[in-house]
Structures are given as C-alpha cells and as structure tokens.
C-alpha cells in the first residue's frame, strides 16, 4: 500500500461521510417540515433524544423552531463535525468546490446553529479570497477554522 492509495481512501471516506450525514439531515428536515414527523435517529441508536426543538428561539420569544441535527445530539455538534470534515475535504481538493461541499454547507446552514453559520461565513470568505492570495494564506485560515471547530 502506497501513500497515494491511502490518501485516496481517506478522501473517499470523508466524501461519503459528508454525503451520508447531509442526507440524514435533509431527510429529517423534510420529514418535519413537509409531513410534521419528527425523526429522531439518535433516540433509536442510543436511547437519548436529540435537542432539535427550541434553542435560542425560546429566549427571544419566537417559540417553536425546528433545528435538525441529523445523527447528532444537537445542531451545534452536527455543524462542528461537518465543518471539520468539510475543511479537510476542501484541503484535499485544493480548495475547489463541488456538489459535496455545497450540500455540506447547505446542511450546516439548515441547522440554524450560530457557530455553524459563522463558520460557513468564514469558509466562504476564505474560498473567495483564494484567488487573490497565496496558498499559504488560505491554509492558515482553514487551519484556524479547523482549530476553532475542534475547540468549540
């Protein structure tokens, strides 16, 4: 086994992880918004309920707000994990965006996680300046974002 084979396998694994997590989140979102059915994957796996209802909306008087979390216990956890995977995926792809990256970004925004929304804004900013700055500059910001997501 050589190094390029391992790198290809890691890229493929990250790609499929992003696609599967996004798919579960989209299904959860459509089930609730379209059919009024709250799918709680986590409850059926661990017995613990996901925290998908409420959040900051309770504090500002909005009331009910559905915030999908996919296979995770809360939307912020989903956002952190997906954004970490996305940053690594984009580093492997030399900062080029494809449908996997777009679906991942949309899924993070659908969680209404404040950390997720802010991190997506940073990712989009970094990708937009990539054409104007050196590669080292962009790698610094992606590593900073990755560190923030891990520490959050």
mmCIF file of C-alpha atoms in Angstrom:
data_model
loop_
_atom_site.group_PDB
_atom_site.id
_atom_site.type_symbol
_atom_site.label_atom_id
_atom_site.label_comp_id
_atom_site.label_asym_id
_atom_site.label_seq_id
_atom_site.Cartn_x
_atom_site.Cartn_y
_atom_site.Cartn_z
ATOM 1 C CA UNK A 1 0.000 0.000 0.000
ATOM 2 C CA UNK A 2 1.482 3.310 -1.040
ATOM 3 C CA UNK A 3 0.767 6.800 0.262
ATOM 4 C CA UNK A 4 -1.440 7.885 -2.662
ATOM 5 C CA UNK A 5 -3.720 4.869 -2.152
ATOM 6 C CA UNK A 6 -4.198 5.778 1.492
ATOM 7 C CA UNK A 7 -4.857 9.420 0.574
ATOM 8 C CA UNK A 8 -7.458 8.358 -1.998
ATOM 9 C CA UNK A 9 -9.184 6.141 0.566
ATOM 10 C CA UNK A 10 -9.274 8.963 3.128
ATOM 11 C CA UNK A 11 -10.707 11.371 0.523
ATOM 12 C CA UNK A 12 -13.380 8.845 -0.415
ATOM 13 C CA UNK A 13 -14.249 8.147 3.227
ATOM 14 C CA UNK A 14 -14.615 11.864 4.013
ATOM 15 C CA UNK A 15 -16.707 12.400 0.881
ATOM 16 C CA UNK A 16 -19.104 9.581 1.819
ATOM 17 C CA UNK A 17 -19.283 10.724 5.439
ATOM 18 C CA UNK A 18 -20.280 14.224 4.300
ATOM 19 C CA UNK A 19 -22.851 12.873 1.848
ATOM 20 C CA UNK A 20 -24.421 10.446 4.332
ATOM 21 C CA UNK A 21 -24.648 12.965 7.157
ATOM 22 C CA UNK A 22 -26.143 15.563 4.804
ATOM 23 C CA UNK A 23 -28.649 13.017 3.505
ATOM 24 C CA UNK A 24 -29.816 12.105 7.020
ATOM 25 C CA UNK A 25 -30.197 15.784 7.904
ATOM 26 C CA UNK A 26 -32.146 16.560 4.703
ATOM 27 C CA UNK A 27 -34.488 13.604 5.338
ATOM 28 C CA UNK A 28 -35.038 14.770 8.925
ATOM 29 C CA UNK A 29 -35.762 18.313 7.729
ATOM 30 C CA UNK A 30 -38.217 17.232 5.001
ATOM 31 C CA UNK A 31 -39.990 14.813 7.359
ATOM 32 C CA UNK A 32 -40.616 17.569 9.908
ATOM 33 C CA UNK A 33 -41.349 20.499 7.610
ATOM 34 C CA UNK A 34 -43.189 18.546 4.920
ATOM 35 C CA UNK A 35 -45.020 15.911 6.949
ATOM 36 C CA UNK A 36 -44.859 17.012 10.590
ATOM 37 C CA UNK A 37 -42.958 13.873 11.575
ATOM 38 C CA UNK A 38 -40.033 14.319 13.932
ATOM 39 C CA UNK A 39 -37.384 11.770 13.015
ATOM 40 C CA UNK A 40 -35.010 11.237 15.903
ATOM 41 C CA UNK A 41 -32.241 8.955 14.696
ATOM 42 C CA UNK A 42 -30.250 9.348 17.893
ATOM 43 C CA UNK A 43 -33.085 8.069 20.067
ATOM 44 C CA UNK A 44 -33.261 4.820 18.107
ATOM 45 C CA UNK A 45 -29.480 4.376 18.259
ATOM 46 C CA UNK A 46 -28.698 5.419 21.843
ATOM 47 C CA UNK A 47 -32.000 5.996 23.635
ATOM 48 C CA UNK A 48 -31.138 9.690 24.115
ATOM 49 C CA UNK A 49 -33.371 12.277 22.474
ATOM 50 C CA UNK A 50 -31.929 14.878 20.112
ATOM 51 C CA UNK A 51 -32.267 18.536 21.057
ATOM 52 C CA UNK A 52 -33.877 19.720 17.832
ATOM 53 C CA UNK A 53 -36.738 21.849 19.142
ATOM 54 C CA UNK A 54 -36.150 25.337 20.531
ATOM 55 C CA UNK A 55 -32.675 26.685 21.054
ATOM 56 C CA UNK A 56 -32.185 30.454 21.016
ATOM 57 C CA UNK A 57 -35.685 30.929 19.584
ATOM 58 C CA UNK A 58 -37.140 30.241 23.056
ATOM 59 C CA UNK A 59 -35.090 33.074 24.549
ATOM 60 C CA UNK A 60 -36.230 35.713 22.064
ATOM 61 C CA UNK A 61 -39.912 34.821 22.180
ATOM 62 C CA UNK A 62 -40.165 33.172 18.768
ATOM 63 C CA UNK A 63 -41.329 29.893 20.295
ATOM 64 C CA UNK A 64 -41.201 26.689 18.267
ATOM 65 C CA UNK A 65 -38.252 26.330 15.940
ATOM 66 C CA UNK A 66 -37.131 23.067 14.406
ATOM 67 C CA UNK A 67 -33.354 22.777 14.138
ATOM 68 C CA UNK A 68 -32.381 19.441 12.537
ATOM 69 C CA UNK A 69 -29.310 17.664 13.874
ATOM 70 C CA UNK A 70 -29.081 14.571 11.695
ATOM 71 C CA UNK A 71 -27.345 11.732 13.523
ATOM 72 C CA UNK A 72 -26.050 14.019 16.281
ATOM 73 C CA UNK A 73 -27.464 15.127 19.620
ATOM 74 C CA UNK A 74 -27.765 18.800 18.733
ATOM 75 C CA UNK A 75 -27.358 21.118 15.729
ATOM 76 C CA UNK A 76 -24.127 22.685 17.015
ATOM 77 C CA UNK A 77 -22.471 19.276 17.256
ATOM 78 C CA UNK A 78 -23.561 18.448 13.725
ATOM 79 C CA UNK A 79 -22.173 21.753 12.453
ATOM 80 C CA UNK A 80 -18.816 21.309 14.187
ATOM 81 C CA UNK A 81 -18.285 17.794 12.884
ATOM 82 C CA UNK A 82 -19.413 18.541 9.331
ATOM 83 C CA UNK A 83 -17.326 21.708 9.111
ATOM 84 C CA UNK A 84 -14.208 19.880 10.346
ATOM 85 C CA UNK A 85 -14.748 17.200 7.703
ATOM 86 C CA UNK A 86 -15.502 19.834 5.070
ATOM 87 C CA UNK A 87 -12.303 21.763 5.750
ATOM 88 C CA UNK A 88 -10.231 18.589 5.419
ATOM 89 C CA UNK A 89 -12.171 17.653 2.280
ATOM 90 C CA UNK A 90 -11.505 21.068 0.724
ATOM 91 C CA UNK A 91 -7.813 20.858 1.634
ATOM 92 C CA UNK A 92 -7.631 17.513 -0.179
ATOM 93 C CA UNK A 93 -9.436 19.006 -3.192
ATOM 94 C CA UNK A 94 -7.112 22.004 -3.418
ATOM 95 C CA UNK A 95 -9.914 24.377 -2.305
ATOM 96 C CA UNK A 96 -12.217 23.566 -5.206
ATOM 97 C CA UNK A 97 -15.924 23.364 -4.520
ATOM 98 C CA UNK A 98 -18.068 20.522 -5.797
ATOM 99 C CA UNK A 99 -21.573 19.267 -5.050
ATOM 100 C CA UNK A 100 -20.423 17.557 -1.837
ATOM 101 C CA UNK A 101 -19.092 20.844 -0.443
ATOM 102 C CA UNK A 102 -22.244 22.728 -1.465
ATOM 103 C CA UNK A 103 -24.553 20.115 0.102
ATOM 104 C CA UNK A 104 -22.472 20.150 3.273
ATOM 105 C CA UNK A 105 -22.594 23.942 3.539
ATOM 106 C CA UNK A 106 -26.353 23.988 2.930
ATOM 107 C CA UNK A 107 -26.884 21.287 5.543
ATOM 108 C CA UNK A 108 -24.894 23.255 8.137
ATOM 109 C CA UNK A 109 -26.947 26.378 7.410
ATOM 110 C CA UNK A 110 -30.160 24.344 7.788
ATOM 111 C CA UNK A 111 -29.279 23.587 11.416
ATOM 112 C CA UNK A 112 -29.582 27.278 12.355
ATOM 113 C CA UNK A 113 -26.570 26.789 14.611
ATOM 114 C CA UNK A 114 -24.928 30.152 15.295
ATOM 115 C CA UNK A 115 -21.470 28.563 15.346
ATOM 116 C CA UNK A 116 -22.258 26.794 12.084
ATOM 117 C CA UNK A 117 -23.486 29.922 10.328
ATOM 118 C CA UNK A 118 -20.454 31.947 11.438
ATOM 119 C CA UNK A 119 -18.076 29.176 10.407
ATOM 120 C CA UNK A 120 -19.723 28.858 6.993
ATOM 121 C CA UNK A 121 -19.243 32.583 6.506
ATOM 122 C CA UNK A 122 -15.531 32.141 7.273
ATOM 123 C CA UNK A 123 -15.279 29.198 4.841
ATOM 124 C CA UNK A 124 -16.951 31.197 2.076
ATOM 125 C CA UNK A 125 -14.718 34.196 2.818
ATOM 126 C CA UNK A 126 -11.573 32.062 2.696
ATOM 127 C CA UNK A 127 -12.647 30.388 -0.539
ATOM 128 C CA UNK A 128 -13.438 33.753 -2.094
ATOM 129 C CA UNK A 129 -10.021 35.214 -1.288
ATOM 130 C CA UNK A 130 -8.201 32.114 -2.511
ATOM 131 C CA UNK A 131 -7.922 33.577 -5.993
ATOM 132 C CA UNK A 132 -6.338 36.769 -4.653
ATOM 133 C CA UNK A 133 -3.933 35.469 -2.012
ATOM 134 C CA UNK A 134 -1.226 32.876 -1.753
ATOM 135 C CA UNK A 135 -1.995 29.284 -0.921
ATOM 136 C CA UNK A 136 -0.186 29.632 2.419
ATOM 137 C CA UNK A 137 -2.564 32.426 3.463
ATOM 138 C CA UNK A 138 -5.610 30.272 2.743
ATOM 139 C CA UNK A 139 -4.144 27.237 4.514
ATOM 140 C CA UNK A 140 -3.591 29.395 7.614
ATOM 141 C CA UNK A 141 -7.263 30.415 7.729
ATOM 142 C CA UNK A 142 -8.532 26.877 7.110
ATOM 143 C CA UNK A 143 -6.346 25.520 9.899
ATOM 144 C CA UNK A 144 -7.556 28.313 12.168
ATOM 145 C CA UNK A 145 -11.174 27.435 11.337
ATOM 146 C CA UNK A 146 -10.493 23.757 11.946
ATOM 147 C CA UNK A 147 -8.957 24.577 15.318
ATOM 148 C CA UNK A 148 -11.962 26.745 16.236
ATOM 149 C CA UNK A 149 -14.379 23.949 15.354
ATOM 150 C CA UNK A 150 -12.396 21.409 17.366
ATOM 151 C CA UNK A 151 -12.179 23.699 20.407
ATOM 152 C CA UNK A 152 -15.819 24.809 20.208
#
